[in-house]
Coordinates of C-alpha atoms and ligand atoms in Angstrom, one line a residue:
X1 CA -45.4 47.5 -12.6
X2 CA -46.4 45.4 -9.2
X3 CA -47.4 48.8 -7.8
X4 CA -50.6 50.7 -8.0
X5 CA -51.0 53.2 -10.2
X6 CA -53.1 56.5 -10.3
X7 CA -55.0 54.7 -12.9
X8 CA -55.9 52.5 -10.7
X9 CA -57.6 55.0 -8.0
X10 CA -61.2 56.0 -7.6
X11 CA -60.2 59.7 -7.5
X12 CA -63.8 61.3 -7.8
X13 CA -64.5 64.1 -5.3
X14 CA -61.8 62.4 -3.0
X15 CA -59.1 64.8 -1.5
X16 CA -55.8 63.2 -2.7
X17 CA -52.7 63.5 -1.1
X18 CA -49.7 64.0 -4.1
X19 CA -45.9 63.8 -3.2
X20 CA -44.6 66.1 -6.2
X21 CA -41.3 67.2 -7.2
X22 CA -41.3 71.0 -7.0
X23 CA -37.8 71.5 -6.1
X24 CA -36.7 74.1 -8.4
X25 CA -34.2 76.7 -8.6
X26 CA -35.8 80.0 -7.5
X27 CA -33.9 83.1 -6.7
X28 CA -35.6 86.5 -5.5
X29 CA -38.7 85.3 -5.8
X30 CA -38.6 84.2 -9.7
X31 CA -38.4 80.4 -10.4
X32 CA -35.5 80.0 -12.8
X33 CA -36.4 76.7 -14.3
X34 CA -39.7 75.0 -14.3
X35 CA -39.1 71.7 -16.1
X36 CA -39.8 70.0 -12.8
X37 CA -43.3 71.3 -12.6
X38 CA -44.1 70.9 -16.3
X39 CA -43.3 66.9 -16.1
X40 CA -45.7 66.6 -13.4
X41 CA -48.5 68.2 -14.9
X42 CA -50.0 65.4 -17.0
X43 CA -50.5 63.7 -13.3
X44 CA -52.2 66.9 -11.9
X45 CA -54.5 67.2 -15.3
X46 CA -55.4 63.7 -15.0
X47 CA -56.5 64.0 -11.1
X48 CA -58.2 66.9 -12.1
X49 CA -60.3 65.8 -14.8
X50 CA -61.6 62.8 -13.2
X51 CA -62.6 65.0 -10.1
X52 CA -60.2 64.8 -7.4
X53 CA -59.6 67.4 -5.0
X54 CA -55.8 67.4 -4.8
X55 CA -53.4 68.4 -2.0
X56 CA -49.9 69.3 -3.3
X57 CA -46.6 68.6 -1.0
X58 CA -42.8 68.9 -2.1
X59 CA -39.4 69.6 -0.8
X60 CA -37.4 73.1 -1.6
X61 CA -34.0 73.0 -1.0
X62 CA -32.2 72.4 2.2
X63 CA -33.9 74.5 4.8
X64 CA -32.7 72.2 7.7
X65 CA -35.9 71.6 9.3
X66 CA -37.2 75.2 10.2
X67 CA -39.3 77.9 8.6
X68 CA -37.2 80.1 5.7
X69 CA -38.9 82.0 3.2
X70 CA -35.6 81.8 1.3
X71 CA -37.4 78.0 0.9
X72 CA -40.9 79.0 0.1
X73 CA -43.0 77.0 -2.5
X74 CA -45.1 80.2 -2.6
X75 CA -44.1 81.2 -6.0
X76 CA -44.6 78.2 -7.1
X77 CA -48.5 78.4 -6.4
X78 CA -48.4 81.6 -8.7
X79 CA -47.0 79.4 -11.5
X80 CA -48.9 76.6 -11.4
X81 CA -51.8 78.6 -11.2
X82 CA -51.2 80.2 -14.8
X83 CA -50.1 76.4 -15.7
X84 CA -53.4 74.7 -14.8
X85 CA -55.6 77.6 -15.5
X86 CA -57.2 77.7 -12.4
X87 CA -56.8 78.9 -9.3
X88 CA -54.3 77.4 -6.7
X89 CA -54.5 77.7 -2.9
X90 CA -51.6 77.8 -0.8
X91 CA -51.1 77.3 3.0
X92 CA -48.5 78.5 5.3
X93 CA -47.6 75.2 6.4
X94 CA -47.9 71.4 5.5
X95 CA -49.5 70.3 8.8
X96 CA -52.2 71.5 11.2
X97 CA -55.4 73.5 11.6
X98 CA -54.9 75.6 8.9
X99 CA -54.0 73.2 6.2
X100 CA -56.3 70.6 7.4
X101 CA -60.0 73.3 7.1
X102 CA -58.1 74.3 3.6
X103 CA -58.0 70.7 2.1
X104 CA -61.5 70.1 3.6
X105 CA -62.6 73.5 1.7
X106 CA -61.6 72.3 -1.4
X107 CA -64.0 71.2 -4.5
X108 CA -63.4 68.7 -7.1
X109 CA -61.2 70.0 -9.3
X110 CA -59.5 72.3 -6.8
X111 CA -55.9 72.2 -5.9
X112 CA -54.2 73.2 -2.8
X113 CA -50.1 73.6 -2.3
X114 CA -48.8 72.7 1.0
X115 CA -45.7 74.6 2.2
X116 CA -42.1 73.0 1.8
X117 CA -42.2 69.8 4.2
X118 CA -39.1 70.1 4.9
X119 CA -39.6 72.9 7.3
X120 CA -40.3 70.4 9.3
X121 CA -37.2 68.2 11.2
X122 CA -39.6 65.3 11.1
X123 CA -39.8 65.2 7.3
X124 CA -36.5 64.1 6.9
X125 CA -36.4 61.6 9.6
X126 CA -39.4 59.9 8.5
X127 CA -41.2 60.6 11.9
X128 CA -44.4 58.4 12.2
X129 CA -46.4 61.2 13.9
X130 CA -45.6 63.8 11.1
X131 CA -46.6 61.5 8.5
X132 CA -50.0 60.5 10.2
X133 CA -50.7 64.5 10.2
X134 CA -49.6 64.6 6.7
X135 CA -52.2 61.4 5.6
X136 CA -54.9 63.5 7.4
X137 CA -55.2 66.4 4.5
X138 CA -56.4 63.1 2.4
X139 CA -59.3 60.8 2.2
X140 CA -57.1 57.9 2.6
X141 CA -55.7 58.5 -1.3
X142 CA -52.2 58.9 -1.7
X143 CA -50.1 59.4 -4.9
X144 CA -46.2 60.2 -5.5
X145 CA -45.1 61.0 -8.8
X146 CA -42.3 62.6 -7.0
X147 CA -39.1 60.3 -8.6
X148 CA -36.5 62.4 -7.6
X149 CA -37.1 61.7 -4.0
X150 CA -38.1 58.4 -4.0
X151 CA -34.4 57.1 -3.2
X152 CA -35.1 59.0 0.7
X153 CA -37.0 57.6 3.2
X154 CA -38.7 60.8 4.0
X155 CA -42.1 61.1 5.6
X156 CA -44.1 62.8 2.6
X157 CA -42.5 59.9 0.6
X158 CA -42.6 56.7 3.2
X159 CA -44.1 57.4 6.7
X160 CA -47.6 59.1 5.1
X161 CA -47.9 55.9 3.4
X162 CA -48.6 53.9 6.2
X163 CA -52.2 56.2 7.1
X164 CA -53.8 56.0 3.9
X165 CA -55.5 53.0 2.2
X166 CA -54.1 53.1 -1.3
X167 CA -50.8 54.3 -2.2
X168 CA -50.2 54.7 -5.9
X169 CA -47.0 55.9 -8.5
X170 CA -48.2 59.0 -10.5
X171 CA -47.9 58.7 -14.3
X172 CA -44.0 60.1 -14.0
X173 CA -43.2 57.7 -11.5
X174 CA -44.9 55.5 -13.4
X175 CA -43.2 55.9 -16.9
X176 CA -39.7 56.4 -14.5
X177 CA -40.0 52.9 -13.1
X178 CA -41.2 51.5 -16.4
X179 CA -38.1 52.6 -18.7
X180 CA -35.4 52.4 -16.0
X181 CA -37.1 49.0 -14.8
X182 CA -37.3 47.3 -18.3
X183 CA -34.4 48.4 -19.3
X184 CA -32.7 46.1 -16.2
X185 CA -35.2 43.6 -16.1
X186 CA -35.9 42.7 -19.8
X187 CA -33.7 44.9 -21.9
X188 CA -34.0 44.4 -25.8
X189 CA -30.0 43.6 -26.4
X190 CA -27.5 44.6 -26.9
X191 CA -27.7 46.8 -23.9
X192 CA -25.1 49.1 -23.6
X193 CA -23.7 51.3 -20.6
X194 CA -22.5 54.8 -20.8
X195 CA -20.9 56.1 -17.5
X196 CA -19.1 59.2 -17.2
X197 CA -18.8 62.1 -14.3
X198 CA -16.5 63.2 -11.5
X199 CA -16.8 60.7 -9.2
X200 CA -16.5 56.6 -9.0
X201 CA -17.2 56.5 -5.8
X202 CA -20.8 57.4 -6.2
X203 CA -21.0 55.0 -9.3
X204 CA -19.3 51.9 -8.4
X205 CA -22.5 49.9 -7.6
X206 CA -23.8 51.3 -10.7
X207 CA -20.8 49.5 -12.5
X208 CA -21.2 46.4 -10.7
X209 CA -24.7 46.2 -10.9
X210 CA -24.4 47.1 -15.1
X211 CA -21.7 44.9 -15.4
X212 CA -24.2 42.0 -14.7
X213 CA -27.1 43.1 -16.7
X214 CA -25.8 45.2 -19.8
X215 CA -23.9 43.7 -22.7
X216 CA -20.9 46.4 -22.6
X217 CA -20.1 49.6 -20.6
X218 CA -18.6 52.7 -21.9
X219 CA -16.6 54.7 -19.2
X220 CA -15.7 59.1 -19.7
X221 CA -15.5 61.6 -18.0
X222 CA -13.1 61.6 -14.8
X223 CA -14.1 58.5 -13.6
X224 CA -12.4 56.7 -16.3
X225 CA -9.0 57.7 -15.1
X226 CA -9.2 55.5 -11.7
X227 CA -9.8 52.8 -14.3
X228 CA -7.2 53.8 -16.7
X229 CA -4.7 54.5 -13.3
X230 CA -5.4 50.7 -12.5
X231 CA -4.4 49.7 -16.2
X232 CA -0.9 51.1 -15.7
X233 CA -1.9 54.0 -18.2
X234 CA -0.3 57.5 -17.8
X235 CA -3.2 59.5 -16.8
X236 CA -0.9 62.6 -15.7
X237 CA -2.8 65.2 -13.6
X238 CA -6.1 63.9 -14.4
X239 CA -8.4 63.3 -11.4
X240 CA -8.2 59.8 -10.2
X241 CA -9.7 58.8 -6.8
X242 CA -6.7 56.6 -5.6
X243 CA -9.0 54.6 -2.5
X244 CA -10.7 53.0 -5.7
X245 CA -7.9 52.3 -8.0
X246 CA -7.7 48.7 -6.4
X247 CA -11.6 48.2 -6.9
X248 CA -11.3 49.6 -10.7
X249 CA -8.6 47.1 -11.1
X250 CA -10.6 44.2 -9.7
X251 CA -13.3 45.0 -11.9
X252 CA -11.3 45.0 -15.2
X253 CA -10.1 41.7 -14.2
X254 CA -13.8 40.7 -13.8
X255 CA -14.7 42.3 -16.8
X256 CA -11.9 40.8 -18.5
X257 CA -12.5 37.0 -17.0
X258 CA -16.1 37.1 -18.1
X259 CA -15.4 38.7 -21.7
X260 CA -17.2 41.8 -20.6
X261 CA -17.0 44.5 -23.4
X262 CA -15.6 47.1 -21.3
X263 CA -14.5 50.6 -22.9
X264 CA -12.1 53.2 -21.6
X265 CA -11.0 56.0 -23.3
X266 CA -7.7 55.6 -25.9
X267 CA -7.3 59.1 -25.9
X268 CA -8.2 62.8 -24.5
X269 CA -8.2 66.6 -24.8
X270 CA -5.7 67.6 -22.0
X271 CA -4.4 70.6 -20.7
X272 CA -1.8 71.8 -18.1
X273 CA -5.4 72.8 -15.7
X274 CA -8.4 73.4 -16.7
X275 CA -7.9 77.5 -16.6
X276 CA -5.2 76.7 -19.5
X277 CA -7.9 75.5 -21.5
X278 CA -6.3 77.9 -24.7
X279 CA -2.8 75.2 -24.5
X280 CA -5.3 72.0 -25.0
X281 CA -4.3 69.2 -27.3
X282 CA -5.7 65.8 -28.1
X283 CA -3.6 62.9 -27.4
X284 CA -3.5 59.3 -27.2
X285 CA -4.1 58.1 -23.7
X286 CA -0.2 56.9 -23.1
X287 CA 1.1 60.0 -24.9
X288 CA -0.3 61.8 -21.6
X289 CA 1.7 64.8 -20.9
X290 CA 3.5 64.5 -17.2
X291 CA 1.1 67.1 -15.1
X292 CA -1.3 67.5 -17.5
X293 CA -4.9 67.1 -16.9
X294 CA -7.5 65.4 -18.9
X295 CA -10.6 67.0 -19.4
X296 CA -12.7 65.5 -22.4
X297 CA -12.7 62.2 -24.4
X298 CA -10.7 62.5 -27.6
X299 CA -12.1 62.0 -31.1
X300 CA -10.9 58.3 -31.6
X301 CA -12.6 57.6 -28.3
X302 CA -16.2 58.8 -29.6
X303 CA -15.6 56.7 -32.9
X304 CA -15.1 53.7 -30.6
X305 CA -17.9 54.7 -28.3
X306 CA -20.5 55.8 -30.9
X307 CA -19.9 52.3 -32.9
X308 CA -21.0 50.8 -29.7
X309 CA -23.6 53.0 -29.4
X310 CA -24.9 52.3 -32.8
X311 CA -24.9 48.7 -32.6
X312 CA -27.9 48.9 -29.1
X313 CA -30.9 47.9 -28.8
X314 CA -31.3 49.4 -25.4
X315 CA -28.7 52.7 -24.3
X316 CA -29.0 53.8 -20.7
X317 CA -26.6 57.3 -20.2
X318 CA -25.1 58.8 -16.9
X319 CA -22.6 61.3 -16.3
X320 CA -20.9 63.8 -19.0
X321 CA -17.6 62.7 -20.9
X322 CA -15.7 65.1 -19.8
X323 CA -15.5 69.0 -18.0
X324 CA -18.8 69.8 -20.5
X325 CA -19.6 73.1 -18.5
X326 CA -16.2 74.5 -20.1
X327 CA -15.6 75.1 -23.7
X328 CA -14.0 73.2 -25.4
X329 CA -14.5 70.7 -23.4
X330 CA -18.1 69.5 -23.9
X331 CA -17.4 68.5 -27.4
X332 CA -16.7 64.3 -26.1
X333 CA -20.0 64.4 -24.2
X334 CA -22.1 66.4 -27.3
X335 CA -20.8 63.7 -29.6
X336 CA -22.1 61.1 -27.9
X337 CA -25.3 62.4 -26.8
X338 CA -25.7 62.8 -30.7
X339 CA -24.7 59.4 -31.1
X340 CA -27.9 58.5 -28.7
X341 CA -30.1 60.9 -30.3
X342 CA -29.0 59.1 -34.1
X343 CA -29.7 55.7 -32.6
X344 CA -32.7 56.3 -30.7
X345 CA -34.0 57.6 -34.6
X346 CA -33.7 54.2 -35.3
X347 CA -36.4 52.5 -32.9
X348 CA -33.8 51.8 -30.0
X349 CA -34.5 52.6 -26.7
X350 CA -32.2 55.3 -25.1
X351 CA -32.7 56.1 -21.4
X352 CA -30.8 59.6 -19.6
X353 CA -30.4 59.9 -16.1
X354 CA -28.6 62.4 -13.8
X355 CA -28.2 66.2 -14.0
X356 CA -25.1 66.7 -15.7
X357 CA -26.3 64.1 -18.4
X358 CA -29.3 66.2 -18.7
X359 CA -27.9 69.5 -18.8
X360 CA -25.9 68.1 -22.3
X361 CA -28.6 67.4 -23.6
X362 CA -30.7 70.5 -23.1
X363 CA -27.4 72.7 -24.2
X364 CA -27.6 70.4 -27.6
X365 CA -30.7 70.5 -28.1
X366 CA -31.4 66.5 -28.2
X367 CA -33.6 66.2 -25.0
X368 CA -36.6 65.5 -27.3
X369 CA -35.0 62.9 -29.5
X370 CA -34.0 60.8 -26.1
X371 CA -36.6 58.0 -25.5
X372 CA -36.4 58.8 -21.8
X373 CA -35.0 61.0 -20.0
X374 CA -35.0 60.6 -15.9
X375 CA -35.8 63.2 -13.9
X376 CA -34.0 61.7 -10.9
X377 CA -30.2 61.9 -10.7
X378 CA -29.5 60.4 -7.2
X379 CA -32.8 58.0 -7.8
X380 CA -32.2 57.0 -11.1
X381 CA -28.6 56.1 -9.8
X382 CA -29.3 54.5 -6.7
X383 CA -32.0 52.3 -9.6
X384 CA -29.1 51.3 -11.9
X385 CA -27.5 50.4 -8.9
X386 CA -30.0 47.7 -8.2
X387 CA -31.0 49.0 -5.0
X388 CA -34.8 49.4 -3.8
X389 CA -35.5 52.8 -3.8
X390 CA -37.9 53.0 -0.4
X391 CA -40.4 55.6 -1.9
X392 CA -41.3 52.7 -4.5
X393 CA -41.4 49.9 -2.0
X394 CA -43.7 52.1 0.3
X395 CA -46.4 51.9 -2.6
X396 CA -49.1 49.7 -2.5
X397 CA -48.6 46.3 -4.3
X398 CA -51.4 45.6 -7.0
X399 CA -53.6 42.9 -6.3
X400 CA -51.8 39.2 -7.1
X401 CA -48.7 40.8 -6.3
Ligands
LIG1 P1 -20.9 63.3 -11.4 O1 -22.1 64.5 -10.6 O2 -20.3 62.3 -10.6 O3 -22.0 63.1 -13.1 O4 -20.0 64.1 -11.9 C1 -20.4 65.7 -12.9 C2 -19.2 66.5 -13.1 O5 -18.1 65.6 -13.5 C3 -19.1 67.2 -14.1 O6 -19.3 68.8 -13.2 C4 -18.1 67.8 -15.1 O7 -17.4 68.9 -15.1 C5 -17.4 66.5 -14.1 N1 -16.2 65.9 -15.2 C6 -16.4 65.1 -16.1 N2 -15.1 64.9 -16.7 C7 -14.2 65.4 -15.9 C8 -12.9 65.7 -16.0 N3 -12.2 64.5 -16.8 N4 -11.9 65.8 -15.6 C9 -13.0 66.6 -13.8 N5 -14.0 66.5 -14.1 C10 -14.7 66.0 -14.7

C-alpha cells in the first residue's frame, strides 16, 4: 500500500484520533445491527494492545448539523465497552473543552468515544477550523478505519489530516484498499464483474471502468432492462431509465466492437406487478408479456452467469439480480451468491460490495464464504468507478511514494 498504515505508527502512550464507522441502526436506544462495530474491533484492539490512548469519532445518521438525541452515539459506548472488556468514556461533544480534557485524562489502553461529528455543520462542509479542533484531541496521530465514509470529503475524514503529523489507514481500511485495489490494478485473470441493482445512473461509471479492467461482465437486476431496451428487446413494464437508454446502447456497441464478454439476462421472472407475485411466470426475454414487470433473473440466465463465474479467478459483485427483498424474487440473487461461494472455495478471490449484495449474502448465510465483503457501499462503488477517494488521498504517503 502506498499510504501509511496503523502498523507504521508509534502508538505507545499517544493519544490517537481514530475515525471509525459506527453508523449503526439504533431504535429506542438499542443497536439493531452491530456489524460495523465488530468490523473495526481488530483495529481498536491493535491500538490498545500497543498502549495507545484512543479517541474515537464517527457520524451516525443525518442529524443535519444540529445536536439531536435520536442520533447520539452514547448507546455505542455501552456496547463497545462490553465488546472491548474495558470502560469506554463518552463525551457529549466531539470538540471543545470537555472533549479536550477527557482526551488528556486518558491513560494508555483507555478509550474515549466522542459524540456524533455531524452534530456540527462544519463536519459535512469539511471545515478547516473544525478539523483543527478535532486534531487537538490527539498527539499528532490520526487513523482512518471508516472506509464507508472515505468517499466523502468531510472534516473528520479530510480537514483534520492537515493538522496531524501522520494520518494512517486502520486495519479494516487497509484490507478494503488492498482487495479492491488489487482487483482493479492486478487482478488474477479472468476477472468477472457482476453488476445488478436498481439504478444504472449510479453505476454507469462502474460499468465503464470495469469494462476497461475486467474480462467479462454480467448485468442483472433492474439495471439490465435499460441495456435490454437499448438492444430492442421487449421489456414489458420493467424498470427502465429512459434517459440512459442511448448511453447503454453506446456501451453495448463498444463492447461488441472490442469483443468484450458482456452478458445480459436471457430469461426472467415476471409478474403483472410486484404486489401480484403469486402470478409470477418465468419467460424468455423476447416473450415478455406486454405490461408485465421483470423482477428477477431466470434459470437460463443463472446457468450462463454461473458458468462465467466458474471460469473466473477474480470476481467482483455489486447489486442484487432482482427484487431480493420480496419472495420469490430473491432466487436469482441467492443463486449468484452461491456460485460466488462455490468458486471462492476453489481459491478464487471474490469481492462483494454494497449493502444490498451484503444483505443477500447474510440472508443466504454465505458471508463467511466470500473472500472480502466490503463495508462501504458508496465508497466501494466510487472505487470501482476508478475514482480516488478523498479520505484515502488525505492519508500520509509512505516514504518512497
Ligand atoms: P441498488 O441500490 O442500485 O444496488 O439497487 C438495489 C435495489 O434494486 C433493491 O432494492 C432491489 O429490490 C432493486 N431491484 C433489483 N432488481 C430489480 C428489478 N428487476 N425491478 C425493480 N427493482 C429491482
